PDB file of C-alpha atoms in Angstrom:
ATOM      1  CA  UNK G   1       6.566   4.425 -35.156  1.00  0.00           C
ATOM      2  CA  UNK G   2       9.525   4.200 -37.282  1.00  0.00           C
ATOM      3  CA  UNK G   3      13.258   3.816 -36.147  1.00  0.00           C
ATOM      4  CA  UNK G   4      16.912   3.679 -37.682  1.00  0.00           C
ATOM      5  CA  UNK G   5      18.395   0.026 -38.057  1.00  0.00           C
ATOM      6  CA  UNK G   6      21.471   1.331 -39.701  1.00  0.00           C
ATOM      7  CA  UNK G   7      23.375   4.641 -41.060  1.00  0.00           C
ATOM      8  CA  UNK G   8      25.833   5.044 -42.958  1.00  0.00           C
ATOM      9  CA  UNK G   9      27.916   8.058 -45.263  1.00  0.00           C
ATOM     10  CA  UNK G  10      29.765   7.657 -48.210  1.00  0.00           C
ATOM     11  CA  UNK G  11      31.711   9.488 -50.891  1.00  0.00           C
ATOM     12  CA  UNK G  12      30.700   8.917 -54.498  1.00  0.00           C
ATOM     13  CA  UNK G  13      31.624   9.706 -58.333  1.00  0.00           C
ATOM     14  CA  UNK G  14      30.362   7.762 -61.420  1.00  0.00           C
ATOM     15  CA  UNK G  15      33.894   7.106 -62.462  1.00  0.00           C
ATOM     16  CA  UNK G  16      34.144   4.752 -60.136  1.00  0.00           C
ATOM     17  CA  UNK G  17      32.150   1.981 -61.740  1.00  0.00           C
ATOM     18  CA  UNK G  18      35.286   1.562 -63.986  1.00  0.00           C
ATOM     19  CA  UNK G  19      37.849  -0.427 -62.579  1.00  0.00           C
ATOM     20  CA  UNK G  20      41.394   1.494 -62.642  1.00  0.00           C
ATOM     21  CA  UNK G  21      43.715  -1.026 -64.795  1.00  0.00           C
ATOM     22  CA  UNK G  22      46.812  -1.410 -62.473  1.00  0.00           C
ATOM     23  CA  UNK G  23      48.828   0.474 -60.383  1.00  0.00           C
ATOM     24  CA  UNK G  24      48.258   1.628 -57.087  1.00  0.00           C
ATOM     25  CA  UNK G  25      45.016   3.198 -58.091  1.00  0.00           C
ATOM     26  CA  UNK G  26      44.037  -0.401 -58.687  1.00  0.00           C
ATOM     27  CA  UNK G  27      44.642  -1.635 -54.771  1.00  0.00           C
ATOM     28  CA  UNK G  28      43.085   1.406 -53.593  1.00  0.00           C
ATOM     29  CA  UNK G  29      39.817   1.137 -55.697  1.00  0.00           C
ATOM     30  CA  UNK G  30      39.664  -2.722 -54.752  1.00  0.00           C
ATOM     31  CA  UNK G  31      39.965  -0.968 -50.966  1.00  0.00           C
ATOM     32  CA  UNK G  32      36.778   0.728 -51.696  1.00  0.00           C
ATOM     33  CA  UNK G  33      34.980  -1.671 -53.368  1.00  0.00           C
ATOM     34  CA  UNK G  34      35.940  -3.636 -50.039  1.00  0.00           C
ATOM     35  CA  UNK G  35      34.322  -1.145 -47.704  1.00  0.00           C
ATOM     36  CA  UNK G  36      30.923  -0.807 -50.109  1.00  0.00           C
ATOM     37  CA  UNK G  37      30.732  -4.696 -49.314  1.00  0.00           C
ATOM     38  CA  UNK G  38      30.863  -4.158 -46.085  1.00  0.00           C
ATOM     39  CA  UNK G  39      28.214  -1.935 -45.984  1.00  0.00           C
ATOM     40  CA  UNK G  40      25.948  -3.732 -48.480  1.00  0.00           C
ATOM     41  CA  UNK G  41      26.549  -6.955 -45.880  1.00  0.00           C
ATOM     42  CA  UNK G  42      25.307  -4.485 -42.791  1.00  0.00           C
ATOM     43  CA  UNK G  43      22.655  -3.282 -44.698  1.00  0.00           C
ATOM     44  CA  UNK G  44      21.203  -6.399 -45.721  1.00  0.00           C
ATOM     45  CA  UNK G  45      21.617  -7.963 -42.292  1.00  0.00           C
ATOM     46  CA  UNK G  46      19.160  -5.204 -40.597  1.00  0.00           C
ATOM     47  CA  UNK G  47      16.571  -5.762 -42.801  1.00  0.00           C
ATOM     48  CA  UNK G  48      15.430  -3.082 -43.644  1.00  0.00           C
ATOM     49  CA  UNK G  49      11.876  -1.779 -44.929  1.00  0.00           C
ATOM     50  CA  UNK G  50      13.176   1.175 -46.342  1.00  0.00           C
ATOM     51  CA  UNK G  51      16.707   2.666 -47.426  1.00  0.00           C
ATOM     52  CA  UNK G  52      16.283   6.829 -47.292  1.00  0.00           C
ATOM     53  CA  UNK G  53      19.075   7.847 -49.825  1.00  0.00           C
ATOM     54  CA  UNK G  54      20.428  11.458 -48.793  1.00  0.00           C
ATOM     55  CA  UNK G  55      22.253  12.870 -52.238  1.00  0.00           C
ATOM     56  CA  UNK G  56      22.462  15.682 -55.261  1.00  0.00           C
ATOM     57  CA  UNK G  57      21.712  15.784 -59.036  1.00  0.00           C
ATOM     58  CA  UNK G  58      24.081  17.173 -61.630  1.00  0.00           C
ATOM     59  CA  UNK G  59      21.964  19.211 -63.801  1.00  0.00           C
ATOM     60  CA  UNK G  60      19.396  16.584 -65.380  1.00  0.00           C
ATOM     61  CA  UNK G  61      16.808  16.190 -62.858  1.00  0.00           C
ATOM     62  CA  UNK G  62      16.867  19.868 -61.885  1.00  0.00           C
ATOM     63  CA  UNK G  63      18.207  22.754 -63.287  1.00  0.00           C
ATOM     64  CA  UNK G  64      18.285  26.873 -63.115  1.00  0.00           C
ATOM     65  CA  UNK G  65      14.782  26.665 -64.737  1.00  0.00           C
ATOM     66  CA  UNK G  66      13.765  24.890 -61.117  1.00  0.00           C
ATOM     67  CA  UNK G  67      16.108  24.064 -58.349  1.00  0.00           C
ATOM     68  CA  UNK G  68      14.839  23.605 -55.013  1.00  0.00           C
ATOM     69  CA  UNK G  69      17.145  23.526 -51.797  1.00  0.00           C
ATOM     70  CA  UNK G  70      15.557  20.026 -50.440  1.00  0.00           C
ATOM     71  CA  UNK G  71      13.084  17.319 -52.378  1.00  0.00           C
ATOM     72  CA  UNK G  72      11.275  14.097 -51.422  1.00  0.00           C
ATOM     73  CA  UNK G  73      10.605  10.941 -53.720  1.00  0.00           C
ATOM     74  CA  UNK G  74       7.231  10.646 -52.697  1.00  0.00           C
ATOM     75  CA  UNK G  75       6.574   7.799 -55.706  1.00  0.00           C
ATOM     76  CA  UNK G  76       6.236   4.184 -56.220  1.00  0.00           C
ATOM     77  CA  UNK G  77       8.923   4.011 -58.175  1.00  0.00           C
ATOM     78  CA  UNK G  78      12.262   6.224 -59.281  1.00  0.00           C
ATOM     79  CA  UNK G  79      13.850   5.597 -62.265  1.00  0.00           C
ATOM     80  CA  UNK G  80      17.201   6.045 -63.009  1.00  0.00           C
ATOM     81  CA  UNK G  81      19.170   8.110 -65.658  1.00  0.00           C
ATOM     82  CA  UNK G  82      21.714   5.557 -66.445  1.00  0.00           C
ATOM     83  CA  UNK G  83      24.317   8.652 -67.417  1.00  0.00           C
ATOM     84  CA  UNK G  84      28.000   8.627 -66.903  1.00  0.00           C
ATOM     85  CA  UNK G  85      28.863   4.622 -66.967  1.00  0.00           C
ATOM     86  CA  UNK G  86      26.692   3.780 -64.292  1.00  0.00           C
ATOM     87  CA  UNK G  87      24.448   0.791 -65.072  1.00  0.00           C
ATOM     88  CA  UNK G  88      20.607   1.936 -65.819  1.00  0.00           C
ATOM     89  CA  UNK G  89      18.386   0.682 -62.648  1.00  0.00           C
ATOM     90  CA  UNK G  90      15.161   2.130 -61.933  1.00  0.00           C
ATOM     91  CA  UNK G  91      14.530   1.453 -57.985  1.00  0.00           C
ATOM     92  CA  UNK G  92      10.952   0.741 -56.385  1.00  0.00           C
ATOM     93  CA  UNK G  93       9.401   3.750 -53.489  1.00  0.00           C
ATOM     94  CA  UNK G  94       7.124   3.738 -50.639  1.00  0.00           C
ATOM     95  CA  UNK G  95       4.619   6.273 -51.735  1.00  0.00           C
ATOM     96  CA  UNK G  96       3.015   6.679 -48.780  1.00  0.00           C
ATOM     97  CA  UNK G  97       6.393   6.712 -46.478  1.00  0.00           C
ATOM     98  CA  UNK G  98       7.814   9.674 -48.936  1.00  0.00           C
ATOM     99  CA  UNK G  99       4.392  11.856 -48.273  1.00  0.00           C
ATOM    100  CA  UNK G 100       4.919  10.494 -44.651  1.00  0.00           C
ATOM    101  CA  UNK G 101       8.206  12.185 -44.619  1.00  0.00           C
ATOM    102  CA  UNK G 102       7.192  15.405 -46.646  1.00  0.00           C
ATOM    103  CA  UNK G 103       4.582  16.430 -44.546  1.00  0.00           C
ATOM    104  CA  UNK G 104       6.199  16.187 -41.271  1.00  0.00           C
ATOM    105  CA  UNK G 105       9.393  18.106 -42.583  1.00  0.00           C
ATOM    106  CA  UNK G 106       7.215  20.632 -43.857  1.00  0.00           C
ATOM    107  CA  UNK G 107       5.177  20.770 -40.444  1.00  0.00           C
ATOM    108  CA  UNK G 108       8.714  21.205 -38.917  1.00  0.00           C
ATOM    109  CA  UNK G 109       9.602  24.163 -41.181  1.00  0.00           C
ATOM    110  CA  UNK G 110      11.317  22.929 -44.014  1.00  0.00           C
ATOM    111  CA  UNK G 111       9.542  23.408 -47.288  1.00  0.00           C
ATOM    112  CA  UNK G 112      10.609  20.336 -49.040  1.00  0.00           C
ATOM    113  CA  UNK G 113       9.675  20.301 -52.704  1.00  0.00           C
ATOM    114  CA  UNK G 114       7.387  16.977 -52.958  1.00  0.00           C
ATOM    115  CA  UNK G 115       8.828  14.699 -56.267  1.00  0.00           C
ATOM    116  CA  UNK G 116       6.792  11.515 -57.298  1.00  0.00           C
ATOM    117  CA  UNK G 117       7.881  10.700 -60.749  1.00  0.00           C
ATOM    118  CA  UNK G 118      11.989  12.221 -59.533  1.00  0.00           C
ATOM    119  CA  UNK G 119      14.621  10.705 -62.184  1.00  0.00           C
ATOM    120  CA  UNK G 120      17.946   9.751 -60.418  1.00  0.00           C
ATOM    121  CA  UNK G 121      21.632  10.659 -61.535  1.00  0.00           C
ATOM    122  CA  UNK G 122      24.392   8.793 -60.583  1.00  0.00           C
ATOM    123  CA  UNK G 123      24.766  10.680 -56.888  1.00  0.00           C
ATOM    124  CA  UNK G 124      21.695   8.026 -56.223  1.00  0.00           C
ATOM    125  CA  UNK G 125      22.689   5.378 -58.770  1.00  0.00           C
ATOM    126  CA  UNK G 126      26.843   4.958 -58.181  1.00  0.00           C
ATOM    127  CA  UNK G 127      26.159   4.323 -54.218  1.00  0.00           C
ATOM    128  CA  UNK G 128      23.183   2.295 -54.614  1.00  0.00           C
ATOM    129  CA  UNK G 129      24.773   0.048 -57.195  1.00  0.00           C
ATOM    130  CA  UNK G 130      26.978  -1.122 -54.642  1.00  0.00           C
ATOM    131  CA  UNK G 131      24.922  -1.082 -51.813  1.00  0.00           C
ATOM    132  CA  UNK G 132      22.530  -3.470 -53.666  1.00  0.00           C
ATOM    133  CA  UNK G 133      24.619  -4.996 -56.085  1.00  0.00           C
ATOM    134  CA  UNK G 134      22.481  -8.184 -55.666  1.00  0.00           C
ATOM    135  CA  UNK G 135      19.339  -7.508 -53.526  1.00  0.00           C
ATOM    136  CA  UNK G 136      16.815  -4.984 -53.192  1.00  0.00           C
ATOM    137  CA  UNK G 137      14.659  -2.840 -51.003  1.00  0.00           C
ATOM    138  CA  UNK G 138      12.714   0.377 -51.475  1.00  0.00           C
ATOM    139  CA  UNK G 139      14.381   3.578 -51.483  1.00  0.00           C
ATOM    140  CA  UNK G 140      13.193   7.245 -50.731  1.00  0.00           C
ATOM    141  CA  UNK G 141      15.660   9.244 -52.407  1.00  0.00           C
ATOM    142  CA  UNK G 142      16.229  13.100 -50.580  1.00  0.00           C
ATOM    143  CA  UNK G 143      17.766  15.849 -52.807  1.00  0.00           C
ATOM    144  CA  UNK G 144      19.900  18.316 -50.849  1.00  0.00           C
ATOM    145  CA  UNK G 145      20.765  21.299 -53.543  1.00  0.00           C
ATOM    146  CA  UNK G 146      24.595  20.782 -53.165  1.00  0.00           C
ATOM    147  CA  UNK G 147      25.460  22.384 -57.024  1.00  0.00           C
ATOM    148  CA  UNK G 148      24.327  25.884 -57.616  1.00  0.00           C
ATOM    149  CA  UNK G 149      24.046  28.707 -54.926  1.00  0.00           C
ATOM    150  CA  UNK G 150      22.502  29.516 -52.998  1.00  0.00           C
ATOM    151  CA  UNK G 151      23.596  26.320 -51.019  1.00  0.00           C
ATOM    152  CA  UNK G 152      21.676  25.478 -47.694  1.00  0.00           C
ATOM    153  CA  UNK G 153      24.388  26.437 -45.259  1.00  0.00           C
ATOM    154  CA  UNK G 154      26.244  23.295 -43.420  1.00  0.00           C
ATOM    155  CA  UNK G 155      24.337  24.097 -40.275  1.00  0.00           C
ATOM    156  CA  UNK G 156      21.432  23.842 -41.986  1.00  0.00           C
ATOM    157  CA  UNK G 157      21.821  20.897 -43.687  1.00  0.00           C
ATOM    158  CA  UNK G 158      22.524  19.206 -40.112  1.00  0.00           C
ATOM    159  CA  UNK G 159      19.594  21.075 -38.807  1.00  0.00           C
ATOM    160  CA  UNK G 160      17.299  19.662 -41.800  1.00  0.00           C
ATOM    161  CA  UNK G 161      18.926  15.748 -41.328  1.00  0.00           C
ATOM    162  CA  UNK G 162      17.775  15.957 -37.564  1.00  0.00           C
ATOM    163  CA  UNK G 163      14.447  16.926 -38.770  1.00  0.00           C
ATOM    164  CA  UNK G 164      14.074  14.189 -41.036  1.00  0.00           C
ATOM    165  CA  UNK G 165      14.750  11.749 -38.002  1.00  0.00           C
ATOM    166  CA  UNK G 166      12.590  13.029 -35.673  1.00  0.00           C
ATOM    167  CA  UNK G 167       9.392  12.811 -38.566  1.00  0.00           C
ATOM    168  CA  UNK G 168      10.856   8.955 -39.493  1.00  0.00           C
ATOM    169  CA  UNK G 169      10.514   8.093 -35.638  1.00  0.00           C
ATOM    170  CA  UNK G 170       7.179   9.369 -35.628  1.00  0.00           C
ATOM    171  CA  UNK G 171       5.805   8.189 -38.852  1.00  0.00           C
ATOM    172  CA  UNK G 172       3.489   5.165 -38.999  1.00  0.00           C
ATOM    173  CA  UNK G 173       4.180   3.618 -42.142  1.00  0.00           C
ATOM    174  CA  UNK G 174       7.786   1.929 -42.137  1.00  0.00           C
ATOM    175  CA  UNK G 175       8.998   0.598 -39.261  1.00  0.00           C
ATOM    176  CA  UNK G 176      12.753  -0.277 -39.619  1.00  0.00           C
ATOM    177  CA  UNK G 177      14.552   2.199 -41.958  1.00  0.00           C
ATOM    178  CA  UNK G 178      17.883   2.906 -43.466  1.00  0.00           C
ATOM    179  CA  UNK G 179      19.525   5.907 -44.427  1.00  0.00           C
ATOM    180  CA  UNK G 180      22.592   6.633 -46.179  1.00  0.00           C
ATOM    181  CA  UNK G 181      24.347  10.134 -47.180  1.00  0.00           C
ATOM    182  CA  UNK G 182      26.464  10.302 -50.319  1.00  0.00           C
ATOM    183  CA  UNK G 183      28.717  12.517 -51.609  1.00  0.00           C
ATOM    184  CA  UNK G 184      32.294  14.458 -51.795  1.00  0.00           C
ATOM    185  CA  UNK G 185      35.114  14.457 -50.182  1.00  0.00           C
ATOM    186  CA  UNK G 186      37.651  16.403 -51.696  1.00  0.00           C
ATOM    187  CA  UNK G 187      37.120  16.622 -55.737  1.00  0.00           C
ATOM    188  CA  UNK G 188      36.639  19.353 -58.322  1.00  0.00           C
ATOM    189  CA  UNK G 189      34.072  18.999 -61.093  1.00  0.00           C
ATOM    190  CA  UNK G 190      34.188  20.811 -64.387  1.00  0.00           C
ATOM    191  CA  UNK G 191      37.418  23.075 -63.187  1.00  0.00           C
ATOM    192  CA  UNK G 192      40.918  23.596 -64.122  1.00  0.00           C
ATOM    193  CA  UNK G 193      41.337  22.007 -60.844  1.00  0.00           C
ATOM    194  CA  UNK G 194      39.781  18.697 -61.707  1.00  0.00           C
ATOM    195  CA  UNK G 195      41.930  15.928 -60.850  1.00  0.00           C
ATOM    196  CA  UNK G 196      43.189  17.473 -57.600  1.00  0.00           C
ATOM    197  CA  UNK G 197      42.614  15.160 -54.436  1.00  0.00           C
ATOM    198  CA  UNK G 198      42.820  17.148 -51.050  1.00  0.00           C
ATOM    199  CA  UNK G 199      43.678  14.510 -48.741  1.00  0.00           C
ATOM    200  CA  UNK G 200      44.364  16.985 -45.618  1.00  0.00           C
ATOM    201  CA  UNK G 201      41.118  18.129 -45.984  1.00  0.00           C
ATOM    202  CA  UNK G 202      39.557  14.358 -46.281  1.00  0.00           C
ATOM    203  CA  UNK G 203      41.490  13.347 -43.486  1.00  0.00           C
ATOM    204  CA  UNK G 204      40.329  16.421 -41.250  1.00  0.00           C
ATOM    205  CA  UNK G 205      36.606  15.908 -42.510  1.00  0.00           C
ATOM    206  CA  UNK G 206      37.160  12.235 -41.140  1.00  0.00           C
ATOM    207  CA  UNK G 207      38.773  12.874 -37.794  1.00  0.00           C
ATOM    208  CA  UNK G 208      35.343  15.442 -37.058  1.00  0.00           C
ATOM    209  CA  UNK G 209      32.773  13.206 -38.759  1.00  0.00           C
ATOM    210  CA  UNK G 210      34.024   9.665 -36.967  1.00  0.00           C
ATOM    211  CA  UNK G 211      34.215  11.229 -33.786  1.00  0.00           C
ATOM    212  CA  UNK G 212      30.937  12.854 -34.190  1.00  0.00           C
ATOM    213  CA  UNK G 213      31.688  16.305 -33.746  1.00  0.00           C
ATOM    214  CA  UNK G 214      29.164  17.370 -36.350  1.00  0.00           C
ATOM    215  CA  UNK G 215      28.338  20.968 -35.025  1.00  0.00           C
ATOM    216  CA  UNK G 216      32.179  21.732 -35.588  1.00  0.00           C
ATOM    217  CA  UNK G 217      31.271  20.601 -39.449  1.00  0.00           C
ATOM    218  CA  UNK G 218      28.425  22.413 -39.541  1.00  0.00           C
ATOM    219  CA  UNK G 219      29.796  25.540 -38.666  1.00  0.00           C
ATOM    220  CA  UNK G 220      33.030  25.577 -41.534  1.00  0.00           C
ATOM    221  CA  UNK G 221      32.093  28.002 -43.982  1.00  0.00           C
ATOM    222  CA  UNK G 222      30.750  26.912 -47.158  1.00  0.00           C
ATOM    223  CA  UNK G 223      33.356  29.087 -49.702  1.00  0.00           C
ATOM    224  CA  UNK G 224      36.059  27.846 -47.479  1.00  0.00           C
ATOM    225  CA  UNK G 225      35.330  24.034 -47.930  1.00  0.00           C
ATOM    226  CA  UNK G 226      34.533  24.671 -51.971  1.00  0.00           C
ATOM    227  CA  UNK G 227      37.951  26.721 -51.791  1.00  0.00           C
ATOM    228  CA  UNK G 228      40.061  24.059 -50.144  1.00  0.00           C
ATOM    229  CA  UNK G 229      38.177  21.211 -51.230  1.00  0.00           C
ATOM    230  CA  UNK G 230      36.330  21.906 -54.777  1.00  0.00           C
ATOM    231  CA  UNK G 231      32.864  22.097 -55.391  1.00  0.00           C
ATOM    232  CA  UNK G 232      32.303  18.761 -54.934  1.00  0.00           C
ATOM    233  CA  UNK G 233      32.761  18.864 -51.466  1.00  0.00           C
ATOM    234  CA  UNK G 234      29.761  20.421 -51.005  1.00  0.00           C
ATOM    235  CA  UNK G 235      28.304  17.416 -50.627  1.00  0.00           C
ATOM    236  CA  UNK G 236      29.317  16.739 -47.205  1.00  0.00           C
ATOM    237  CA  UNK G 237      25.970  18.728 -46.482  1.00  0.00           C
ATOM    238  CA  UNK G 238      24.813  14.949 -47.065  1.00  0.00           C
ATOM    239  CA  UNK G 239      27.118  13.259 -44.727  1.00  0.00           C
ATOM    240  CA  UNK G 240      25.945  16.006 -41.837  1.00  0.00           C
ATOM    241  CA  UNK G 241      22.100  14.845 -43.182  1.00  0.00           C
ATOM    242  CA  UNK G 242      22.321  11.380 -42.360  1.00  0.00           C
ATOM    243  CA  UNK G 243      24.217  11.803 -39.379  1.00  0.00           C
ATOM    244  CA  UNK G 244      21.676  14.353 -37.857  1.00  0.00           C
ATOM    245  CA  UNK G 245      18.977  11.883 -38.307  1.00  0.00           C
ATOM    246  CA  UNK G 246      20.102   9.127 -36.321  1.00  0.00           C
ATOM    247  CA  UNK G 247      21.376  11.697 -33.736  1.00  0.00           C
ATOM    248  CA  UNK G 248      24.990  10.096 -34.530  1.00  0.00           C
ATOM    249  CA  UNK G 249      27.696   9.403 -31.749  1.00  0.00           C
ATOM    250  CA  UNK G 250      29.844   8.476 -34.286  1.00  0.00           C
ATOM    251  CA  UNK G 251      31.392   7.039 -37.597  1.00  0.00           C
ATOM    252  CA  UNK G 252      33.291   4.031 -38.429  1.00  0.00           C
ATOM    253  CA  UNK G 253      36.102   4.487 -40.848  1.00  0.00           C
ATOM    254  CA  UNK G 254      35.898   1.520 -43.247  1.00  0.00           C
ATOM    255  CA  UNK G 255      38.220   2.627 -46.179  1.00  0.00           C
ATOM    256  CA  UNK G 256      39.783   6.221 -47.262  1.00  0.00           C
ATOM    257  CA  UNK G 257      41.810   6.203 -50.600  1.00  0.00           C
ATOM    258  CA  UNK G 258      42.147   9.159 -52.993  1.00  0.00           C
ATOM    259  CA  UNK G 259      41.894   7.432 -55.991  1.00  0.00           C
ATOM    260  CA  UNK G 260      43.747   9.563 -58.657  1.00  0.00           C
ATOM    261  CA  UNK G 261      41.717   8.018 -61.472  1.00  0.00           C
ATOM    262  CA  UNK G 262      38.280   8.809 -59.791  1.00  0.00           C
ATOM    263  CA  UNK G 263      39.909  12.626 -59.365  1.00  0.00           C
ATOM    264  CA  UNK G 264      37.836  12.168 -55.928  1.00  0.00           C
ATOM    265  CA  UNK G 265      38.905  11.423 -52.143  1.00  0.00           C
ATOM    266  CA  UNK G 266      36.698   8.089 -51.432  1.00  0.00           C
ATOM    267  CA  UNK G 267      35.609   7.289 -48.209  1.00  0.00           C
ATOM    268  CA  UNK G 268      33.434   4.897 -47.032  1.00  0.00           C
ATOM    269  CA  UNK G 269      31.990   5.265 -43.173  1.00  0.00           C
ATOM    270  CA  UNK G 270      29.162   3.038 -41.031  1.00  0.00           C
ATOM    271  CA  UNK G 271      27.571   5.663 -38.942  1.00  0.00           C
ATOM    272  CA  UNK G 272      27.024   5.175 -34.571  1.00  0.00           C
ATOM    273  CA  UNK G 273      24.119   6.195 -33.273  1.00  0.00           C
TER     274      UNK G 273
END
């Protein structure tokens, strides 16, 4: 029997392994780095035997020739792609957790694509960097489509993460496990948008997610966040993931900054359960 000894959601975006030089960009990337700290400390203190890593891919692990909606790492071992300034780290697996996990989500209705040899962009890499700048511990990364449509609705995405919880507290193979959702907030990717930070929205997004009123997430409608927020928003399907599996009360705030270099609205939460 498996069960959560710490949850947590972040936002991401490989441009945030360089430093902005100066400026108030500088203070508020230093307030991220801050929070990430925090969280690697947390994470390190619970020990544990497993860290389930809830994010997306940007085109070069899947692409239109085969895109599923939701994959498992069900390897040894993950490397990683290394791409867009994030430092190349290849991460170790728990084969028999990830087919652990597969099976029961697919017993529960979801047909999750199984991945053993799954390559991981910097939605994995950027978060995990900081996580475990200096330790490690097996990971079992979960791909959530959150790029080309058709998206899994919010709802489902919520309904999927509560899923995954109720297979990890049933599984026999890793007892204390981690999970952590990455993605978003507000940011647009490859748009004449790019560069906008939507710090209403963030702030919004926040207020639900901390107080744990995750049904109200999961019901905003998908073209309305991507609208409002830019396509890389979509990614809060990975917040609502995590947070589903440890049935979460709750989120601590530990930074928000909309870092104008990173074009993205960074926040970095410890989820309640």
């Amino acid at each position: 029997m498996g069960s959560f000894v710490w949850a947590a959601a972040t936002a991401h975006t490989g441009a945030m392994m360089r430093l902005p030089d100066g400026g108030a960009d500088e203070a508020r990337a230093e307030q991220v780095f801050n929070g990430f700290r925090t969280l690697a400390s947390s994470l390190k203190a619970a020990r544990p035997d497993v860290l389930i890593t809830i994010a997306t891919d940007h085109f070069l692990t899947y692409g239109y020739e085969f895109l599923p909606i939701f994959s498992i790492g069900t390897g040894d071992r993950f490397e990683g792609w290394g791409e867009f300034g994030v430092p190349k780290r290849d991460y170790k697996g728990v084969a028999p957790f990830g087919e652990a996990v597969q099976n029961g989500l697919v017993a529960a209705g979801f047909d999750a694509v199984g991945a053993r040899d799954v390559k991981l962009d910097h939605a994995f890499s950027c978060p995990l960097q900081l996580l475990l700048r200096d330790w490690d511990v097996p990971i079992l990364p979960v791909y959530i489509n959150c790029t080309v449509a058709p998206l899994p609705s919010h709802a489902r995405a919520l309904a999927f993460g509560r899923a995954l919880g109720d297979v990890v507290r049933t599984q026999g193979v890793s007892q204390r496990v981690a999970i952590v959702g990455t993605g978003g907030l507000s940011h647009w990717v490859g748009t004449p948008q790019t560069g906008t930070i939507n710090t209403g929205f963030d702030r919004r997004f926040l207020e639900l997610f901390t107080s744990g009123r995750l049904d109200e997430i999961a019901a905003m409608d998908s073209d309305w966040v991507i609208d409002n927020a830019g396509n890389g928003a979509a990614e809060i399907r990975n917040w609502l993931a995590a947070a589903g599996a440890v049935n979460a009360k709750g989120a601590r705030e530990i930074a928000y900054e909309p870092v104008a270099m990173w074009n993205t609205g960074i926040a970095v939460t410890e989820i309640l359960s």
